[in-house]
Short mmCIF file of C-alpha atoms in Angstrom, two decimals:
data_model
loop_
_atom_site.label_atom_id
_atom_site.label_comp_id
_atom_site.label_asym_id
_atom_site.label_seq_id
_atom_site.Cartn_x
_atom_site.Cartn_y
_atom_site.Cartn_z
CA UNK A 1 0.00 0.00 0.00
CA UNK A 2 1.41 3.37 -1.06
CA UNK A 3 -0.34 6.50 0.13
CA UNK A 4 0.03 9.69 -1.84
CA UNK A 5 2.41 10.99 0.85
CA UNK A 6 4.62 7.92 0.40
CA UNK A 7 4.63 8.32 -3.38
CA UNK A 8 5.41 12.02 -3.06
CA UNK A 9 8.33 11.30 -0.75
CA UNK A 10 9.69 8.79 -3.29
CA UNK A 11 9.18 11.15 -6.25
CA UNK A 12 10.77 14.08 -4.41
CA UNK A 13 13.82 11.97 -3.59
CA UNK A 14 14.19 10.73 -7.15
CA UNK A 15 13.72 14.20 -8.63
CA UNK A 16 16.39 15.49 -6.27
CA UNK A 17 18.80 12.71 -7.30
CA UNK A 18 17.73 12.40 -10.97
CA UNK A 19 21.23 13.07 -12.31
CA UNK A 20 22.26 9.63 -11.02
CA UNK A 21 19.82 8.01 -13.42
CA UNK A 22 20.91 9.72 -16.60
CA UNK A 23 18.54 10.63 -19.42
CA UNK A 24 16.63 7.34 -19.21
CA UNK A 25 16.18 7.60 -15.43
CA UNK A 26 17.72 4.12 -15.09
CA UNK A 27 19.29 3.87 -11.68
CA UNK A 28 22.01 1.58 -10.35
CA UNK A 29 21.43 -0.89 -7.51
CA UNK A 30 23.11 1.39 -4.98
CA UNK A 31 20.62 4.13 -5.82
CA UNK A 32 17.69 1.87 -4.86
CA UNK A 33 19.43 0.86 -1.65
CA UNK A 34 19.83 4.54 -0.76
CA UNK A 35 16.21 5.20 -1.75
CA UNK A 36 15.05 2.50 0.63
CA UNK A 37 17.12 4.02 3.43
CA UNK A 38 15.59 7.41 2.65
CA UNK A 39 12.06 6.01 2.78
CA UNK A 40 12.55 4.33 6.17
CA UNK A 41 14.39 7.34 7.66
CA UNK A 42 11.44 9.69 7.31
CA UNK A 43 7.88 9.47 8.52
CA UNK A 44 6.81 5.85 8.79
CA UNK A 45 5.14 4.89 5.51
CA UNK A 46 1.79 3.15 5.70
CA UNK A 47 1.33 -0.48 4.75
CA UNK A 48 4.15 -2.85 3.99
CA UNK A 49 7.75 -1.67 4.39
CA UNK A 50 9.12 0.27 1.44
CA UNK A 51 11.83 -2.14 0.35
CA UNK A 52 14.39 -2.02 -2.43
CA UNK A 53 12.03 -3.94 -4.74
CA UNK A 54 8.88 -2.04 -3.78
CA UNK A 55 10.56 1.35 -4.32
CA UNK A 56 11.90 0.24 -7.69
CA UNK A 57 8.52 -1.20 -8.73
CA UNK A 58 6.62 1.89 -7.59
CA UNK A 59 9.03 4.09 -9.55
CA UNK A 60 8.43 1.97 -12.67
CA UNK A 61 4.66 2.54 -12.31
CA UNK A 62 5.10 6.27 -11.68
CA UNK A 63 7.37 6.63 -14.70
CA UNK A 64 4.85 4.69 -16.80
CA UNK A 65 2.04 7.05 -15.78
CA UNK A 66 4.21 10.04 -16.60
CA UNK A 67 4.88 8.64 -20.07
CA UNK A 68 1.16 7.96 -20.59
CA UNK A 69 0.26 11.57 -19.82
CA UNK A 70 3.14 12.95 -21.83
CA UNK A 71 2.19 10.86 -24.87
CA UNK A 72 -1.45 11.88 -24.47
CA UNK A 73 -0.39 15.53 -24.59
CA UNK A 74 1.86 15.02 -27.60
CA UNK A 75 -0.23 12.80 -29.83
CA UNK A 76 -3.89 12.63 -28.94
CA UNK A 77 -5.31 16.12 -29.19
CA UNK A 78 -6.32 15.73 -25.54
CA UNK A 79 -4.69 18.31 -23.30
CA UNK A 80 -3.75 17.35 -19.77
CA UNK A 81 -4.69 19.68 -16.91
CA UNK A 82 -3.29 19.25 -13.38
CA UNK A 83 -6.68 19.54 -11.69
CA UNK A 84 -9.00 18.01 -14.28
CA UNK A 85 -6.84 15.48 -16.15
CA UNK A 86 -7.90 15.29 -19.79
CA UNK A 87 -11.01 17.28 -18.78
CA UNK A 88 -13.34 15.22 -20.97
CA UNK A 89 -16.94 16.34 -21.26
CA UNK A 90 -19.63 14.62 -23.31
CA UNK A 91 -18.38 16.24 -26.52
CA UNK A 92 -14.85 14.89 -26.14
CA UNK A 93 -15.76 11.37 -25.06
CA UNK A 94 -15.61 9.95 -28.59
CA UNK A 95 -12.09 11.28 -29.17
CA UNK A 96 -10.98 9.92 -25.80
CA UNK A 97 -12.56 6.51 -26.43
CA UNK A 98 -10.84 6.31 -29.82
CA UNK A 99 -7.50 7.21 -28.30
CA UNK A 100 -7.92 4.63 -25.53
CA UNK A 101 -8.86 1.81 -27.89
CA UNK A 102 -6.13 2.57 -30.44
CA UNK A 103 -3.24 3.93 -28.38
CA UNK A 104 -3.34 3.53 -24.65
CA UNK A 105 -5.94 2.15 -22.25
CA UNK A 106 -4.08 3.67 -19.26
CA UNK A 107 -5.47 7.10 -20.22
CA UNK A 108 -8.80 6.06 -18.67
CA UNK A 109 -7.48 7.05 -15.25
CA UNK A 110 -7.11 10.68 -16.33
CA UNK A 111 -10.55 11.39 -17.77
CA UNK A 112 -11.43 14.09 -15.24
CA UNK A 113 -8.74 13.99 -12.59
CA UNK A 114 -5.17 15.11 -12.48
CA UNK A 115 -2.06 13.33 -11.28
CA UNK A 116 -0.03 15.15 -8.63
CA UNK A 117 3.41 13.97 -9.77
CA UNK A 118 3.26 15.12 -13.39
CA UNK A 119 4.67 18.62 -12.90
CA UNK A 120 7.55 17.38 -10.74
CA UNK A 121 8.68 14.92 -13.35
#
């Protein structure tokens, strides 16, 4: 279980140390060990302990969501808004449905809600 506060702590740490991951944001094993130490040193995260593997897996999901939103902005004609996501009303539903079926089903999550980590990344 990752609460938003836990995710934010992870994202903030990675953004602060992003130069260690290079352009592809691919980090070495020592980076994930240090990330784990960072997560356990702060406020106690909720749920299961934030281990090396869980931090690395959560980062992979966060990076995937970032790429989904970025691609949506670049290729779909849908414009992402921090508060309202793709801000789809009845008139835009057809365009969104087409984009989801052809390009990326993960866009469903951003129909009318934003994602707090997008601007940081």
